[in-house]
mmCIF file of C-alpha atoms in Angstrom:
data_model
loop_
_atom_site.group_PDB
_atom_site.id
_atom_site.type_symbol
_atom_site.label_atom_id
_atom_site.label_comp_id
_atom_site.label_asym_id
_atom_site.label_seq_id
_atom_site.Cartn_x
_atom_site.Cartn_y
_atom_site.Cartn_z
ATOM 1 C CA MET A 1 -81.343 56.527 -55.435
ATOM 2 C CA LEU A 2 -82.622 59.922 -54.494
ATOM 3 C CA ALA A 3 -80.330 62.833 -55.208
ATOM 4 C CA TRP A 4 -79.678 64.978 -52.169
ATOM 5 C CA ARG A 5 -79.348 68.626 -53.136
ATOM 6 C CA PRO A 6 -79.368 70.731 -49.967
ATOM 7 C CA GLY A 7 -80.530 74.254 -50.385
ATOM 8 C CA LEU A 8 -83.046 73.510 -53.153
ATOM 9 C CA ASN A 9 -86.793 73.935 -52.614
ATOM 10 C CA GLN A 10 -86.145 75.759 -49.347
ATOM 11 C CA SER A 11 -87.332 79.224 -48.379
ATOM 12 C CA GLY A 12 -85.377 81.646 -46.240
ATOM 13 C CA PRO A 13 -81.909 81.114 -44.810
ATOM 14 C CA THR A 14 -80.463 77.632 -45.196
ATOM 15 C CA GLU A 15 -79.616 77.178 -41.518
ATOM 16 C CA PHE A 16 -81.018 75.501 -38.443
ATOM 17 C CA VAL A 17 -80.608 76.197 -34.740
ATOM 18 C CA PHE A 18 -81.111 73.850 -31.792
ATOM 19 C CA ARG A 19 -83.400 74.805 -28.940
ATOM 20 C CA VAL A 20 -81.428 75.358 -25.756
ATOM 21 C CA LEU A 21 -81.819 72.712 -23.081
ATOM 22 C CA THR A 22 -82.168 75.316 -20.317
ATOM 23 C CA ALA A 23 -81.726 79.056 -19.931
ATOM 24 C CA ALA A 24 -80.545 78.898 -16.289
ATOM 25 C CA PRO A 25 -76.739 79.364 -16.111
ATOM 26 C CA GLU A 26 -76.437 77.093 -13.065
ATOM 27 C CA LEU A 27 -78.250 74.253 -14.826
ATOM 28 C CA GLN A 28 -76.183 74.807 -17.948
ATOM 29 C CA VAL A 29 -72.987 74.230 -15.992
ATOM 30 C CA LEU A 30 -74.470 71.184 -14.282
ATOM 31 C CA LEU A 31 -75.693 69.632 -17.540
ATOM 32 C CA PHE A 32 -72.395 70.353 -19.272
ATOM 33 C CA LEU A 33 -70.385 68.628 -16.537
ATOM 34 C CA LEU A 34 -72.807 65.686 -16.376
ATOM 35 C CA PHE A 35 -72.856 65.068 -20.124
ATOM 36 C CA LEU A 36 -69.092 65.537 -20.368
ATOM 37 C CA LEU A 37 -68.519 63.015 -17.563
ATOM 38 C CA LEU A 38 -70.821 60.463 -19.208
ATOM 39 C CA TYR A 39 -69.126 60.994 -22.557
ATOM 40 C CA LEU A 40 -65.664 60.475 -21.068
ATOM 41 C CA LEU A 41 -66.848 57.321 -19.296
ATOM 42 C CA ILE A 42 -68.243 55.988 -22.583
ATOM 43 C CA LEU A 43 -64.974 56.726 -24.373
ATOM 44 C CA CYS A 44 -62.792 55.203 -21.655
ATOM 45 C CA GLY A 45 -64.929 52.099 -21.137
ATOM 46 C CA ASN A 46 -65.266 51.237 -24.812
ATOM 47 C CA ALA A 47 -61.637 52.143 -25.590
ATOM 48 C CA ALA A 48 -60.500 49.777 -22.817
ATOM 49 C CA ILE A 49 -62.525 46.976 -24.392
ATOM 50 C CA ILE A 50 -61.073 47.658 -27.845
ATOM 51 C CA TRP A 51 -57.536 47.696 -26.444
ATOM 52 C CA ALA A 52 -58.043 44.455 -24.498
ATOM 53 C CA VAL A 53 -59.551 42.620 -27.468
ATOM 54 C CA SER A 54 -56.864 43.789 -29.916
ATOM 55 C CA THR A 55 -53.791 43.235 -27.733
ATOM 56 C CA HIS A 56 -54.517 40.005 -25.817
ATOM 57 C CA SER A 57 -54.278 36.759 -27.745
ATOM 58 C CA ALA A 58 -56.738 35.052 -25.388
ATOM 59 C CA LEU A 59 -59.439 37.391 -26.706
ATOM 60 C CA HIS A 60 -58.739 36.826 -30.411
ATOM 61 C CA SER A 61 -61.977 34.936 -31.040
ATOM 62 C CA PRO A 62 -65.139 35.707 -33.036
ATOM 63 C CA MET A 63 -67.169 36.541 -29.931
ATOM 64 C CA TYR A 64 -64.693 39.171 -28.757
ATOM 65 C CA PHE A 65 -64.292 40.511 -32.287
ATOM 66 C CA LEU A 66 -68.008 41.326 -32.234
ATOM 67 C CA LEU A 67 -67.661 42.943 -28.810
ATOM 68 C CA GLY A 68 -64.778 45.072 -30.029
ATOM 69 C CA SER A 69 -66.799 46.089 -33.084
ATOM 70 C CA LEU A 70 -69.697 47.087 -30.818
ATOM 71 C CA SER A 71 -67.387 49.234 -28.675
ATOM 72 C CA SER A 72 -65.935 50.954 -31.756
ATOM 73 C CA LEU A 73 -69.443 51.645 -32.973
ATOM 74 C CA GLU A 74 -70.494 53.121 -29.626
ATOM 75 C CA ILE A 75 -67.547 55.540 -29.652
ATOM 76 C CA CYS A 76 -68.398 56.764 -33.161
ATOM 77 C CA TYR A 77 -72.117 56.900 -32.383
ATOM 78 C CA THR A 78 -71.773 59.098 -29.305
ATOM 79 C CA SER A 79 -69.065 61.250 -30.910
ATOM 80 C CA VAL A 80 -71.492 62.258 -33.656
ATOM 81 C CA VAL A 81 -73.965 63.617 -31.095
ATOM 82 C CA VAL A 82 -72.294 64.628 -27.832
ATOM 83 C CA PRO A 83 -69.548 67.129 -28.879
ATOM 84 C CA PRO A 84 -71.975 69.337 -30.886
ATOM 85 C CA MET A 85 -74.447 69.017 -28.045
ATOM 86 C CA LEU A 86 -71.884 70.212 -25.493
ATOM 87 C CA SER A 87 -70.929 73.166 -27.679
ATOM 88 C CA ASN A 88 -74.559 74.326 -27.788
ATOM 89 C CA ILE A 89 -75.271 74.231 -24.056
ATOM 90 C CA PHE A 90 -73.684 77.622 -23.319
ATOM 91 C CA GLY A 91 -74.280 80.965 -24.950
ATOM 92 C CA ALA A 92 -76.388 81.916 -27.932
ATOM 93 C CA GLN A 93 -77.828 79.449 -30.389
ATOM 94 C CA LYS A 94 -75.242 78.484 -32.988
ATOM 95 C CA PRO A 95 -76.534 78.171 -36.568
ATOM 96 C CA VAL A 96 -76.100 74.823 -38.287
ATOM 97 C CA PRO A 97 -76.010 74.724 -42.108
ATOM 98 C CA VAL A 98 -78.320 72.357 -43.934
ATOM 99 C CA ALA A 99 -75.373 70.264 -45.132
ATOM 100 C CA GLY A 100 -74.065 69.934 -41.573
ATOM 101 C CA CYS A 101 -77.488 68.974 -40.241
ATOM 102 C CA GLY A 102 -77.911 66.400 -43.010
ATOM 103 C CA ALA A 103 -74.469 64.920 -42.358
ATOM 104 C CA GLN A 104 -75.203 64.539 -38.655
ATOM 105 C CA MET A 105 -78.581 62.940 -39.390
ATOM 106 C CA PHE A 106 -77.047 60.469 -41.843
ATOM 107 C CA PHE A 107 -74.217 59.355 -39.540
ATOM 108 C CA PHE A 108 -76.508 59.239 -36.504
ATOM 109 C CA LEU A 109 -79.063 57.056 -38.282
ATOM 110 C CA THR A 110 -76.440 54.865 -39.942
ATOM 111 C CA LEU A 111 -74.449 54.202 -36.778
ATOM 112 C CA GLY A 112 -77.619 53.689 -34.743
ATOM 113 C CA GLY A 113 -78.990 51.254 -37.329
ATOM 114 C CA THR A 114 -75.683 49.370 -37.433
ATOM 115 C CA ASP A 115 -75.837 49.137 -33.637
ATOM 116 C CA CYS A 116 -79.271 47.518 -33.813
ATOM 117 C CA PHE A 117 -78.168 45.013 -36.469
ATOM 118 C CA LEU A 118 -74.985 44.204 -34.562
ATOM 119 C CA LEU A 119 -76.918 43.425 -31.382
ATOM 120 C CA ALA A 120 -78.915 40.892 -33.398
ATOM 121 C CA VAL A 121 -75.675 39.403 -34.776
ATOM 122 C CA MET A 122 -74.307 39.058 -31.241
ATOM 123 C CA ALA A 123 -77.519 37.332 -30.141
ATOM 124 C CA TYR A 124 -77.047 34.842 -32.986
ATOM 125 C CA ASP A 125 -73.444 34.275 -31.859
ATOM 126 C CA ARG A 126 -74.609 33.418 -28.346
ATOM 127 C CA TYR A 127 -77.384 31.204 -29.719
ATOM 128 C CA VAL A 128 -74.881 29.105 -31.685
ATOM 129 C CA ALA A 129 -72.449 28.990 -28.742
ATOM 130 C CA ILE A 130 -75.074 27.668 -26.331
ATOM 131 C CA CYS A 131 -77.482 25.675 -28.488
ATOM 132 C CA HIS A 132 -74.879 24.196 -30.879
ATOM 133 C CA PRO A 133 -71.681 24.211 -28.807
ATOM 134 C CA LEU A 134 -69.987 21.337 -30.652
ATOM 135 C CA HIS A 135 -70.328 23.114 -34.006
ATOM 136 C CA TYR A 136 -69.612 26.661 -32.811
ATOM 137 C CA VAL A 137 -66.034 26.783 -34.084
ATOM 138 C CA LEU A 138 -67.146 25.545 -37.509
ATOM 139 C CA ILE A 139 -70.154 27.872 -37.831
ATOM 140 C CA VAL A 140 -69.015 31.160 -36.275
ATOM 141 C CA THR A 141 -65.681 31.852 -37.936
ATOM 142 C CA ARG A 142 -63.709 35.068 -38.065
ATOM 143 C CA LYS A 143 -64.611 35.453 -41.741
ATOM 144 C CA LEU A 144 -68.319 35.099 -40.998
ATOM 145 C CA CYS A 145 -68.097 37.703 -38.224
ATOM 146 C CA VAL A 146 -66.383 40.191 -40.551
ATOM 147 C CA GLN A 147 -69.032 39.557 -43.200
ATOM 148 C CA MET A 148 -71.855 40.090 -40.698
ATOM 149 C CA VAL A 149 -70.333 43.337 -39.389
ATOM 150 C CA VAL A 150 -69.746 44.675 -42.907
ATOM 151 C CA GLY A 151 -73.235 43.550 -43.897
ATOM 152 C CA SER A 152 -74.723 45.404 -40.916
ATOM 153 C CA VAL A 153 -72.958 48.614 -41.943
ATOM 154 C CA GLY A 154 -73.942 48.219 -45.593
ATOM 155 C CA LEU A 155 -77.577 47.523 -44.753
ATOM 156 C CA ALA A 156 -77.753 50.541 -42.455
ATOM 157 C CA VAL A 157 -76.226 52.819 -45.117
ATOM 158 C CA SER A 158 -78.605 51.538 -47.796
ATOM 159 C CA LEU A 159 -81.605 52.325 -45.575
ATOM 160 C CA CYS A 160 -80.522 55.604 -43.986
ATOM 161 C CA LEU A 161 -78.992 57.413 -46.944
ATOM 162 C CA PRO A 162 -82.238 57.502 -49.009
ATOM 163 C CA LEU A 163 -84.201 58.475 -45.884
ATOM 164 C CA THR A 164 -81.873 61.400 -45.185
ATOM 165 C CA ALA A 165 -82.018 62.541 -48.806
ATOM 166 C CA LEU A 166 -85.817 62.313 -48.773
ATOM 167 C CA VAL A 167 -86.089 64.429 -45.622
ATOM 168 C CA PHE A 168 -83.887 67.214 -46.963
ATOM 169 C CA SER A 169 -85.733 67.367 -50.269
ATOM 170 C CA LEU A 170 -88.562 69.093 -48.347
ATOM 171 C CA PRO A 171 -89.045 72.869 -48.101
ATOM 172 C CA PHE A 172 -88.767 74.173 -44.534
ATOM 173 C CA CYS A 173 -90.868 76.906 -42.967
ATOM 174 C CA GLY A 174 -89.747 79.979 -41.058
ATOM 175 C CA ARG A 175 -86.525 81.894 -40.969
ATOM 176 C CA ARG A 176 -85.031 80.552 -37.747
ATOM 177 C CA ARG A 177 -85.944 76.914 -38.229
ATOM 178 C CA GLU A 178 -85.458 76.015 -34.610
ATOM 179 C CA ILE A 179 -85.135 72.271 -34.020
ATOM 180 C CA ASN A 180 -86.671 71.257 -30.717
ATOM 181 C CA HIS A 181 -83.921 68.751 -30.060
ATOM 182 C CA PHE A 182 -80.184 68.529 -29.364
ATOM 183 C CA LEU A 183 -79.420 66.814 -32.703
ATOM 184 C CA CYS A 184 -80.678 66.686 -36.278
ATOM 185 C CA ASP A 185 -83.039 63.735 -35.991
ATOM 186 C CA VAL A 186 -85.769 62.855 -38.467
ATOM 187 C CA PRO A 187 -88.961 63.534 -36.426
ATOM 188 C CA PRO A 188 -88.051 67.063 -35.222
ATOM 189 C CA VAL A 189 -86.760 68.067 -38.668
ATOM 190 C CA LEU A 190 -89.945 66.814 -40.341
ATOM 191 C CA ARG A 191 -91.965 69.031 -38.011
ATOM 192 C CA LEU A 192 -90.309 72.077 -39.599
ATOM 193 C CA ALA A 193 -91.387 71.167 -43.128
ATOM 194 C CA CYS A 194 -94.047 73.293 -44.804
ATOM 195 C CA ALA A 195 -95.199 70.535 -47.164
ATOM 196 C CA ASP A 196 -97.091 67.265 -46.939
ATOM 197 C CA THR A 197 -94.903 64.762 -45.082
ATOM 198 C CA ARG A 198 -97.152 61.699 -45.148
ATOM 199 C CA VAL A 199 -94.905 59.897 -47.636
ATOM 200 C CA HIS A 200 -91.838 60.770 -45.553
ATOM 201 C CA GLN A 201 -93.545 59.487 -42.399
ATOM 202 C CA ALA A 202 -94.432 56.232 -44.175
ATOM 203 C CA VAL A 203 -90.835 55.769 -45.317
ATOM 204 C CA LEU A 204 -89.660 56.480 -41.740
ATOM 205 C CA TYR A 205 -91.996 53.770 -40.402
ATOM 206 C CA VAL A 206 -90.768 51.240 -42.974
ATOM 207 C CA VAL A 207 -87.128 51.971 -42.152
ATOM 208 C CA GLY A 208 -87.943 51.846 -38.425
ATOM 209 C CA ILE A 209 -89.557 48.419 -38.791
ATOM 210 C CA LEU A 210 -86.571 47.067 -40.722
ATOM 211 C CA VAL A 211 -83.997 48.543 -38.323
ATOM 212 C CA LEU A 212 -85.817 48.047 -35.011
ATOM 213 C CA THR A 213 -88.596 45.471 -35.193
ATOM 214 C CA VAL A 214 -86.917 42.800 -37.331
ATOM 215 C CA PRO A 215 -83.625 42.664 -35.334
ATOM 216 C CA PHE A 216 -85.589 42.737 -32.066
ATOM 217 C CA LEU A 217 -87.670 39.741 -33.144
ATOM 218 C CA LEU A 218 -84.500 37.868 -34.138
ATOM 219 C CA ILE A 219 -83.012 38.628 -30.719
ATOM 220 C CA CYS A 220 -86.163 37.363 -29.000
ATOM 221 C CA VAL A 221 -86.083 34.126 -31.007
ATOM 222 C CA SER A 222 -82.384 33.613 -30.220
ATOM 223 C CA TYR A 223 -82.905 34.153 -26.510
ATOM 224 C CA GLY A 224 -85.932 31.860 -26.576
ATOM 225 C CA PHE A 225 -83.729 28.988 -27.756
ATOM 226 C CA ILE A 226 -81.054 30.054 -25.258
ATOM 227 C CA ALA A 227 -83.592 29.919 -22.401
ATOM 228 C CA VAL A 228 -84.594 26.375 -23.402
ATOM 229 C CA ALA A 229 -80.925 25.326 -23.408
ATOM 230 C CA ILE A 230 -80.320 26.926 -20.017
ATOM 231 C CA LEU A 231 -83.281 25.082 -18.488
ATOM 232 C CA ARG A 232 -81.519 21.809 -19.356
ATOM 233 C CA ILE A 233 -78.645 22.638 -17.020
ATOM 234 C CA ARG A 234 -78.873 20.421 -13.940
ATOM 235 C CA SER A 235 -77.014 22.769 -11.634
ATOM 236 C CA ALA A 236 -79.221 25.398 -10.003
ATOM 237 C CA GLU A 237 -76.188 27.684 -9.640
ATOM 238 C CA GLY A 238 -75.407 27.334 -13.335
ATOM 239 C CA ARG A 239 -78.984 28.217 -14.287
ATOM 240 C CA ARG A 240 -78.989 31.193 -11.949
ATOM 241 C CA ARG A 241 -75.757 32.636 -13.326
ATOM 242 C CA ALA A 242 -76.825 32.023 -16.915
ATOM 243 C CA PHE A 243 -80.200 33.709 -16.444
ATOM 244 C CA SER A 244 -78.508 36.590 -14.635
ATOM 245 C CA THR A 245 -76.224 37.221 -17.589
ATOM 246 C CA CYS A 246 -79.029 36.858 -20.144
ATOM 247 C CA SER A 247 -81.292 39.206 -18.187
ATOM 248 C CA SER A 248 -78.538 41.833 -18.178
ATOM 249 C CA HIS A 249 -78.178 41.556 -21.941
ATOM 250 C CA LEU A 250 -81.933 41.783 -22.457
ATOM 251 C CA THR A 251 -82.092 44.885 -20.258
ATOM 252 C CA VAL A 252 -79.778 46.729 -22.647
ATOM 253 C CA VAL A 253 -81.721 45.402 -25.637
ATOM 254 C CA LEU A 254 -85.049 46.583 -24.216
ATOM 255 C CA LEU A 255 -83.623 50.020 -23.447
ATOM 256 C CA GLN A 256 -82.182 50.369 -26.941
ATOM 257 C CA TYR A 257 -85.090 49.073 -28.983
ATOM 258 C CA GLY A 258 -87.836 50.260 -26.637
ATOM 259 C CA CYS A 259 -86.775 53.909 -26.538
ATOM 260 C CA CYS A 260 -86.016 54.008 -30.269
ATOM 261 C CA SER A 261 -89.387 52.438 -31.088
ATOM 262 C CA LEU A 262 -91.214 55.062 -29.019
ATOM 263 C CA VAL A 263 -89.452 57.809 -30.983
ATOM 264 C CA TYR A 264 -89.633 56.429 -34.529
ATOM 265 C CA LEU A 265 -92.629 54.078 -34.621
ATOM 266 C CA ARG A 266 -95.273 56.021 -32.708
ATOM 267 C CA PRO A 267 -97.974 57.866 -34.693
ATOM 268 C CA ARG A 268 -97.089 61.507 -35.121
ATOM 269 C CA SER A 269 -100.315 62.626 -33.436
ATOM 270 C CA SER A 270 -99.292 60.912 -30.178
ATOM 271 C CA THR A 271 -95.684 62.084 -30.076
ATOM 272 C CA SER A 272 -94.305 64.814 -27.848
ATOM 273 C CA GLU A 273 -91.166 66.742 -28.745
ATOM 274 C CA ASP A 274 -90.034 66.956 -25.129
ATOM 275 C CA GLN A 275 -90.569 63.216 -24.621
ATOM 276 C CA ASP A 276 -88.552 62.493 -27.744
ATOM 277 C CA ARG A 277 -85.649 64.521 -26.359
ATOM 278 C CA HIS A 278 -85.753 62.661 -23.058
ATOM 279 C CA LEU A 279 -85.882 59.274 -24.784
ATOM 280 C CA ALA A 280 -83.012 60.275 -27.045
ATOM 281 C CA LEU A 281 -80.876 60.913 -23.971
ATOM 282 C CA VAL A 282 -81.354 57.256 -22.989
ATOM 283 C CA TYR A 283 -80.020 55.749 -26.224
ATOM 284 C CA THR A 284 -77.390 58.467 -26.552
ATOM 285 C CA PHE A 285 -75.825 58.026 -23.093
ATOM 286 C CA ALA A 286 -77.305 55.060 -21.203
ATOM 287 C CA THR A 287 -76.926 52.187 -23.658
ATOM 288 C CA PRO A 288 -73.406 53.115 -24.896
ATOM 289 C CA LEU A 289 -72.341 53.296 -21.244
ATOM 290 C CA LEU A 290 -74.023 50.036 -20.239
ATOM 291 C CA ASN A 291 -72.886 47.966 -23.224
ATOM 292 C CA PRO A 292 -69.219 47.610 -22.152
ATOM 293 C CA LEU A 293 -70.310 46.925 -18.572
ATOM 294 C CA ILE A 294 -72.921 44.318 -19.450
ATOM 295 C CA TYR A 295 -71.307 42.561 -22.386
ATOM 296 C CA THR A 296 -67.644 42.459 -21.421
ATOM 297 C CA LEU A 297 -66.689 43.734 -17.992
ATOM 298 C CA ARG A 298 -68.759 40.950 -16.447
ATOM 299 C CA ASN A 299 -66.653 38.484 -18.417
ATOM 300 C CA LYS A 300 -63.786 36.955 -16.442
ATOM 301 C CA GLU A 301 -61.390 36.830 -19.384
ATOM 302 C CA VAL A 302 -61.784 40.518 -20.226
ATOM 303 C CA LYS A 303 -61.489 41.523 -16.577
ATOM 304 C CA GLY A 304 -58.395 39.369 -16.271
ATOM 305 C CA ALA A 305 -56.836 41.009 -19.336
ATOM 306 C CA LEU A 306 -57.537 44.510 -18.012
ATOM 307 C CA ARG A 307 -56.317 43.611 -14.518
ATOM 308 C CA GLY A 308 -53.113 42.136 -15.913
ATOM 309 C CA ALA A 309 -52.500 45.281 -17.958
ATOM 310 C CA VAL A 310 -52.936 47.466 -14.868
ATOM 311 C CA HIS A 311 -50.583 45.318 -12.795
ATOM 312 C CA THR A 312 -47.989 45.260 -15.567
ATOM 313 C CA GLY A 313 -48.179 49.045 -15.941
ATOM 314 C CA ALA A 314 -47.772 49.517 -12.195
ATOM 315 C CA ALA A 315 -44.700 47.273 -12.071
ATOM 316 C CA ARG A 316 -43.039 48.743 -15.164
ATOM 317 C CA PRO A 317 -41.318 51.766 -13.469
ATOM 318 C CA ALA A 318 -39.289 49.441 -11.234
ATOM 319 C CA GLU A 319 -37.902 47.542 -14.188
ATOM 320 C CA GLY A 320 -34.465 48.469 -15.478
ATOM 321 C CA PRO A 321 -33.311 47.968 -19.037
ATOM 322 C CA GLY A 322 -30.614 45.521 -17.900
ATOM 323 C CA SER A 323 -32.412 43.965 -14.967
ATOM 324 C CA VAL A 324 -32.752 40.202 -14.899
ATOM 325 C CA LEU A 325 -36.063 40.426 -13.063
ATOM 326 C CA GLY A 326 -37.340 43.271 -15.213
ATOM 327 C CA GLY A 327 -38.860 40.904 -17.768
ATOM 328 C CA ALA A 328 -40.473 38.602 -15.217
ATOM 329 C CA PRO A 329 -43.868 40.315 -15.088
ATOM 330 C CA GLN A 330 -44.059 40.429 -18.871
ATOM 331 C CA VAL A 331 -43.056 36.770 -19.179
ATOM 332 C CA SER A 332 -45.622 35.846 -16.544
ATOM 333 C CA LEU A 333 -48.285 37.794 -18.392
ATOM 334 C CA GLN A 334 -47.373 36.082 -21.664
ATOM 335 C CA ARG A 335 -47.590 32.676 -20.013
ATOM 336 C CA ARG A 336 -51.028 33.492 -18.653
ATOM 337 C CA GLN A 337 -52.123 34.645 -22.088
ATOM 338 C CA LEU A 338 -50.791 31.483 -23.733
ATOM 339 C CA ARG A 339 -52.558 29.286 -21.181
ATOM 340 C CA ALA A 340 -55.793 31.185 -21.745
ATOM 341 C CA ALA A 341 -55.345 31.026 -25.518
ATOM 342 C CA ARG A 342 -55.342 27.221 -25.381
ATOM 343 C CA GLY A 343 -59.055 27.448 -24.604
ATOM 344 C CA SER A 344 -61.037 27.662 -27.831
ATOM 345 C CA SER A 345 -63.534 30.397 -28.608
ATOM 346 C CA LEU A 346 -66.199 27.750 -28.044
ATOM 347 C CA ARG A 347 -65.282 27.420 -24.378
ATOM 348 C CA SER A 348 -65.038 31.203 -23.982
ATOM 349 C CA ALA A 349 -68.491 31.791 -25.392
ATOM 350 C CA TRP A 350 -70.054 28.990 -23.367
ATOM 351 C CA TYR A 351 -68.517 29.738 -19.970
ATOM 352 C CA HIS A 352 -69.598 33.364 -20.333
ATOM 353 C CA PHE A 353 -73.122 32.069 -19.778
ATOM 354 C CA CYS A 354 -73.043 28.646 -18.155
ATOM 355 C CA PRO A 355 -69.785 27.974 -16.310
ATOM 356 C CA VAL A 356 -70.995 24.830 -14.552
ATOM 357 C CA GLY A 357 -73.352 21.961 -15.167
ATOM 358 C CA ALA A 358 -73.817 19.008 -17.478
ATOM 359 C CA TRP A 359 -73.261 21.060 -20.625
ATOM 360 C CA GLY A 360 -69.982 22.329 -19.207
ATOM 361 C CA ARG A 361 -68.781 18.806 -18.503
ATOM 362 C CA ARG A 362 -69.782 17.796 -22.014
ATOM 363 C CA LEU A 363 -67.755 20.661 -23.409
ATOM 364 C CA ARG A 364 -64.638 19.793 -21.422
ATOM 365 C CA LEU A 365 -64.317 16.586 -23.479
ATOM 366 C CA PHE A 366 -63.180 18.763 -26.383
ATOM 367 C CA SER A 367 -60.764 21.041 -24.462
#
């Protein structure tokens, strides 16, 4: 593995600065408030999903474990980028040491790559749930889900750590070293190098193909089989609802992989620094915000868990420590959770897509 020794082979001061998004004070305030609001929405939405999945027994299934892992990943992913970005909107440009820039690049690439692999894992989970519903419980176990999540993280680290080390083995030109971006990403940092970067660009393309193209093709194959299974549903309403859910999932996938592919897989001669910044805003804010909405908040079980938590919290102040009726809401909530828990993870995964139809009736034989 390449040894990363920041500060070697570099001329001038070992610091970078980010180019300001805008010099107008009014726009700075507006952008700060907008990005802060989006960041808080991402944190709240994904944290609510994590809390619901971890505290409600009805959601203790492999499918929801993957959703909770995705939400945790989105929180870490945006937290690597957004807080430093907000701190650089106002005032003078703040210098960033080479070690700090390299750390941000490594965590950004690793978490982003894990996100791409995890979306492919979730597509496989839905493929098994819909195309092999009678074997879902035997195939997609909790142990397998943990192994796939850990494998996604390990694969991302093994690809992104050498890439980061390779980038920062280059000498960089100029004293200011201004990065035309709001984060330490590979393409804008490579533009500052005063050495031949053809090998580094080739390595970036190889990593991009492994992280973006291969998972995207697996997702397309999974959804191809899912579409064939959906077409077998006799109910027109069942087909409509299933295609509506699948189209929502594919919208997020296309946003994620499409924007990332335009940034990392385009030839350098056809890339624009300003376009890269705009595309980076999409996969920094849009997809982490849409993922909890598309993948879980449209699910009846998750919405029911969140709604029950809100109702319980609203009724809690009226309860007294010695009241006979004080435990009634909690007991009622526990009964609802136990009734929901009787449904297997197979039924949960299937009804998320196709709640009615011949396949649903077939599945009820095993409930």
